[in-house]
Amino acid sequence: MPYTLSRRNLLRLAATPAVLALAQDRSSSTKWALLSDVHIPADPSGVYRGFRPVENLKKTVPAVGAFKPDGMIICGDLARLEGLPGDYETLGALVRPVAERTPVAMALGNHDDRKNFLTAFSSRPGEAQDVQGKWVSVLDAGPLRIVLLDSLLYVNRVAGLLGKAQRQWLETYLRSNQAPTVFFVHHTLDDGDGAMLDSQRFFEIIRPAKQVKAVFYGHSHRYRYDQEDGLHLVNLPAVGYNFNDAEPVGWVEALFRKDGGDFTLRAIGGNTEQSGKTVSLRWRSS
Ligand SMILES: [Zn+2]
């Protein structure tokens, strides 16, 4: 078994060496399930805008299993509002069928509590990076590297920040790592008061670093694709609930290659019109 259930009933989401070896063999392409904003409450009966986040994740997990990914990422807002230990306990139990088979990597959002998260998920896939006060990790995913950044600034308030230590780490990291890289970070990257407040400084760092191909983010509970100087910006839909009926609720199947990727929406609620549609992106050259 790739994880153990501790006395306190908390899950460890480590991948087995066999799973990691399999992922490394996939040097030409790799399949990942991309989720965001699952907003799991400790109490499974919670309803928000008519959606039940627990039911939505229960529906998503078998679909992810059928996709047989090399890994799954949840791009922040793991918990309902405040990142309570009970929220993470419920989340750990819900993702367990996927975590038994493949790495489940999670970034932190503004409705997460870093300390509670790190306690609940004591063993996490990827290589943890030494960034003061932040949870940053790097996953080696065949044709590319996946970097999970940490934009959690205040629990249960809207705005986010990478902060100086993480930006400095990022500059150093990109100087010595030239492999094609995609980032996952929770907050939106515009100049709004509820976005990642240092997103412009983030872009100043990654724009000239041509090995950076795409940034995936959540927070807005919207699904969209943009570009900034050939760098792809992908706003993942929310699994928990949308803020607006025009948006899908669901997740994205990703097929990453060295030169690009294919991304297929799997809507489970909200606006399902685009469900099953694939967006193909080509990475900018290094
Ligand atoms: Zn959210």
Coordinates of C-alpha atoms and ligand atoms in Angstrom, one line a residue:
M1 CA 0.0 0.0 0.0
P2 CA 1.5 3.4 -1.0
Y3 CA 0.1 5.2 2.1
T4 CA -0.6 4.4 5.7
L5 CA -3.5 5.5 7.9
S6 CA -2.1 7.0 11.0
R7 CA -3.7 6.7 14.4
R8 CA -5.2 10.1 13.9
N9 CA -6.8 8.8 10.8
L10 CA -4.9 11.0 8.4
L11 CA -3.7 9.9 5.0
R12 CA -0.2 9.8 3.7
L13 CA -0.1 10.5 0.0
A14 CA 3.3 9.1 -1.0
A15 CA 3.7 7.3 -4.3
T16 CA 5.3 3.9 -4.3
P17 CA 8.7 3.6 -6.0
A18 CA 7.0 1.5 -8.7
V19 CA 4.5 4.3 -9.5
L20 CA 7.3 6.9 -9.7
A21 CA 9.4 4.6 -11.9
L22 CA 6.4 4.2 -14.2
A23 CA 5.9 8.0 -14.4
Q24 CA 9.6 8.4 -15.2
D25 CA 9.4 5.9 -18.0
R26 CA 6.8 8.1 -19.7
S27 CA 9.4 10.3 -21.2
S28 CA 7.4 11.4 -24.2
S29 CA 4.0 12.1 -22.6
T30 CA 2.3 12.0 -19.3
K31 CA -1.4 12.1 -18.2
W32 CA -2.5 14.2 -15.3
A33 CA -5.9 14.9 -13.8
L34 CA -6.1 18.6 -13.0
L35 CA -8.5 19.8 -10.3
S36 CA -9.0 23.0 -8.4
D37 CA -11.2 24.6 -5.7
V38 CA -12.6 21.4 -4.4
H39 CA -13.7 23.2 -1.2
I40 CA -14.3 20.1 0.9
P41 CA -16.1 20.8 4.2
A42 CA -15.8 18.4 7.2
D43 CA -19.6 18.1 7.0
P44 CA -20.5 16.3 3.8
S45 CA -24.0 17.8 3.7
G46 CA -22.7 21.3 2.9
V47 CA -24.5 23.0 0.0
Y48 CA -23.2 26.1 -1.8
R49 CA -25.0 27.6 -4.8
G50 CA -26.9 24.4 -5.0
F51 CA -23.7 22.3 -5.3
R52 CA -22.4 19.8 -2.8
P53 CA -18.6 19.8 -3.0
V54 CA -18.3 16.4 -1.3
E55 CA -20.7 14.8 -3.9
N56 CA -18.9 16.5 -6.7
L57 CA -15.5 15.1 -5.6
K58 CA -17.1 11.7 -5.1
K59 CA -18.3 11.8 -8.7
T60 CA -14.9 13.1 -9.9
V61 CA -12.7 10.5 -8.2
P62 CA -14.0 7.4 -10.2
A63 CA -13.8 9.4 -13.4
V64 CA -10.2 10.3 -12.6
G65 CA -9.6 6.6 -11.9
A66 CA -11.0 5.6 -15.3
F67 CA -8.6 8.1 -17.0
K68 CA -5.7 6.2 -15.4
P69 CA -3.5 9.3 -14.9
D70 CA 0.2 9.3 -13.9
G71 CA -0.8 11.8 -11.2
M72 CA -3.5 14.2 -9.9
I73 CA -3.1 17.8 -8.9
I74 CA -5.5 19.9 -6.8
C75 CA -4.7 23.6 -7.4
G76 CA -5.7 25.0 -4.0
D77 CA -8.8 25.8 -2.0
L78 CA -8.8 22.2 -0.8
A79 CA -10.9 23.1 2.2
R80 CA -14.3 24.8 2.4
L81 CA -13.3 28.1 4.1
E82 CA -10.7 27.9 6.9
G83 CA -8.6 24.8 6.3
L84 CA -9.9 22.9 9.4
P85 CA -8.4 19.6 10.3
G86 CA -11.8 17.9 9.7
D87 CA -11.9 19.4 6.2
Y88 CA -8.6 17.7 5.3
E89 CA -9.6 14.5 7.0
T90 CA -12.7 14.3 4.7
L91 CA -10.6 15.3 1.7
G92 CA -8.0 12.6 2.4
A93 CA -10.7 10.0 2.6
L94 CA -12.3 11.1 -0.6
V95 CA -9.1 11.1 -2.8
R96 CA -7.8 7.9 -1.2
P97 CA -8.8 5.7 -4.2
V98 CA -6.7 7.8 -6.5
A99 CA -3.9 8.3 -4.0
E100 CA -3.6 4.5 -3.6
R101 CA -2.5 4.3 -7.3
T102 CA -0.8 7.5 -8.2
P103 CA 0.7 10.7 -6.7
V104 CA -1.9 13.3 -5.5
A105 CA -0.2 16.7 -5.3
M106 CA -1.9 19.6 -3.7
A107 CA -1.2 23.4 -3.7
L108 CA -2.6 25.7 -1.1
G109 CA -5.4 28.4 -1.6
N110 CA -6.8 31.2 0.4
H111 CA -9.2 28.8 2.1
D112 CA -6.5 26.5 3.3
D113 CA -4.5 26.5 6.5
R114 CA -0.8 25.6 5.8
K115 CA -0.1 24.1 9.2
N116 CA -3.3 22.0 9.3
F117 CA -2.7 20.8 5.7
L118 CA 1.0 19.8 6.4
T119 CA -0.1 18.0 9.5
A120 CA -3.0 16.2 7.8
F121 CA -0.9 15.2 4.7
S122 CA 2.4 14.3 6.3
S123 CA 3.8 12.6 3.3
R124 CA 3.5 14.4 0.0
P125 CA 4.6 13.6 -3.5
G126 CA 7.4 15.7 -5.1
E127 CA 10.5 17.2 -3.8
A128 CA 9.8 19.8 -1.1
Q129 CA 11.7 23.1 -1.6
D130 CA 13.3 25.1 1.1
V131 CA 11.2 28.3 1.0
Q132 CA 10.6 30.0 4.4
G133 CA 6.9 29.7 5.5
K134 CA 5.7 28.3 2.2
W135 CA 4.8 24.9 0.7
V136 CA 6.6 24.6 -2.6
S137 CA 7.3 21.3 -4.4
V138 CA 8.7 20.0 -7.6
L139 CA 7.5 16.9 -9.4
D140 CA 9.5 15.2 -12.1
A141 CA 6.8 14.2 -14.6
G142 CA 8.4 12.6 -17.6
P143 CA 8.7 15.2 -20.4
L144 CA 8.4 18.1 -18.0
R145 CA 8.7 19.4 -14.4
I146 CA 5.6 20.4 -12.5
V147 CA 6.2 23.1 -9.8
L148 CA 3.6 23.7 -7.1
L149 CA 3.8 27.3 -5.8
D150 CA 2.2 28.7 -2.7
S151 CA 0.2 31.9 -2.9
L152 CA -1.6 31.5 0.4
L153 CA -1.2 34.8 2.3
Y154 CA -4.2 35.0 4.7
V155 CA -6.6 32.1 5.6
N156 CA -10.2 32.9 4.5
R157 CA -9.4 36.3 3.0
V158 CA -9.2 36.7 -0.8
A159 CA -5.8 38.1 -1.8
G160 CA -2.7 36.0 -2.2
L161 CA 1.1 36.5 -2.4
L162 CA 4.1 34.5 -3.4
G163 CA 6.3 36.7 -1.2
K164 CA 10.0 37.7 -1.5
A165 CA 11.5 34.4 -0.3
Q166 CA 9.5 32.4 -2.9
R167 CA 10.3 34.8 -5.7
Q168 CA 14.0 34.6 -4.9
W169 CA 13.8 30.8 -4.7
L170 CA 12.1 30.9 -8.1
E171 CA 14.8 33.0 -9.7
T172 CA 17.5 30.7 -8.4
Y173 CA 15.6 27.6 -9.4
L174 CA 15.0 28.8 -13.0
R175 CA 18.7 29.7 -13.4
S176 CA 19.8 26.1 -12.7
N177 CA 16.8 24.1 -14.1
Q178 CA 16.3 24.3 -17.9
A179 CA 13.8 21.4 -18.4
P180 CA 10.3 22.3 -19.7
T181 CA 8.3 23.4 -16.7
V182 CA 4.7 24.2 -15.8
F183 CA 3.6 25.9 -12.7
F184 CA 0.5 25.4 -10.5
V185 CA -0.5 28.3 -8.2
H186 CA -3.9 28.9 -6.7
H187 CA -4.5 32.7 -7.2
T188 CA -5.5 34.6 -10.3
L189 CA -2.7 36.5 -12.0
D190 CA -4.4 39.8 -12.9
D191 CA -4.0 43.1 -11.0
G192 CA -7.2 42.8 -9.0
D193 CA -7.2 43.3 -5.2
G194 CA -8.2 39.6 -4.7
A195 CA -5.6 38.2 -7.0
M196 CA -2.0 37.2 -6.4
L197 CA -0.7 40.6 -5.4
D198 CA 2.9 40.0 -6.7
S199 CA 1.7 38.5 -10.0
Q200 CA 3.4 41.2 -12.1
R201 CA 6.7 40.5 -10.3
F202 CA 6.1 36.8 -10.9
F203 CA 5.7 37.4 -14.6
E204 CA 8.9 39.5 -14.7
I205 CA 10.7 36.4 -13.5
I206 CA 9.1 33.8 -15.7
R207 CA 8.5 35.7 -18.9
P208 CA 12.2 35.6 -20.0
A209 CA 12.7 32.0 -18.6
K210 CA 11.7 30.2 -21.8
Q211 CA 11.7 26.8 -20.2
V212 CA 8.5 27.9 -18.4
K213 CA 5.6 26.9 -20.7
A214 CA 2.4 27.4 -18.8
V215 CA 0.9 28.5 -15.5
F216 CA -2.2 26.7 -14.2
Y217 CA -4.3 28.5 -11.6
G218 CA -7.8 28.4 -9.9
H219 CA -9.4 30.8 -7.5
S220 CA -11.9 32.4 -9.9
H221 CA -14.0 29.2 -10.4
R222 CA -13.9 30.0 -14.1
Y223 CA -12.5 28.0 -17.0
R224 CA -10.4 29.8 -19.6
Y225 CA -7.1 30.0 -21.6
D226 CA -5.0 33.0 -22.1
Q227 CA -1.4 33.8 -23.2
E228 CA 1.2 36.2 -22.1
D229 CA 4.2 36.4 -24.5
G230 CA 3.6 32.8 -25.6
L231 CA 3.3 31.6 -22.0
H232 CA 0.0 29.8 -21.6
L233 CA -2.2 30.7 -18.7
V234 CA -4.9 28.2 -17.9
N235 CA -7.6 28.9 -15.4
L236 CA -8.9 25.6 -14.1
P237 CA -12.6 25.2 -13.3
A238 CA -13.7 24.5 -9.8
V239 CA -14.8 21.1 -8.7
G240 CA -16.8 22.3 -5.7
Y241 CA -19.1 24.9 -7.2
N242 CA -19.1 27.8 -9.7
F243 CA -19.7 31.5 -8.9
N244 CA -21.8 31.9 -12.0
D245 CA -24.1 29.7 -14.0
A246 CA -22.1 30.3 -17.3
E247 CA -19.1 28.4 -15.8
P248 CA -18.6 24.6 -15.8
V249 CA -18.0 22.7 -12.6
G250 CA -15.5 19.9 -13.1
W251 CA -11.9 19.0 -13.9
V252 CA -9.5 18.7 -16.8
E253 CA -7.7 15.7 -18.3
A254 CA -4.2 16.8 -19.3
L255 CA -1.8 15.1 -21.7
F256 CA 1.5 16.8 -21.3
R257 CA 4.2 16.4 -24.0
K258 CA 7.6 18.1 -24.4
D259 CA 6.3 20.4 -27.1
G260 CA 2.7 21.1 -25.8
G261 CA -0.3 19.5 -24.3
D262 CA -4.0 18.5 -24.8
F263 CA -6.5 19.5 -22.2
T264 CA -10.0 18.1 -22.1
L265 CA -12.8 19.5 -19.9
R266 CA -14.8 17.0 -17.9
A267 CA -17.7 19.0 -16.6
I268 CA -19.9 17.4 -13.9
G269 CA -22.2 20.3 -13.4
G270 CA -22.9 24.0 -14.1
N271 CA -22.5 24.8 -17.8
T272 CA -21.6 21.5 -19.4
E273 CA -21.6 22.7 -23.0
Q274 CA -17.8 22.5 -23.4
S275 CA -17.5 19.2 -21.7
G276 CA -15.5 16.7 -23.7
K277 CA -13.9 19.5 -25.8
T278 CA -10.1 19.4 -26.1
V279 CA -7.9 22.5 -26.2
S280 CA -4.4 21.8 -27.7
L281 CA -1.6 24.1 -26.7
R282 CA 1.9 24.3 -28.2
W283 CA 4.7 25.4 -25.9
R284 CA 6.8 28.4 -26.7
S285 CA 10.3 27.4 -27.8
S286 CA 13.1 27.3 -25.2
Ligands
ZN1 ZN -12.2 28.7 -4.4

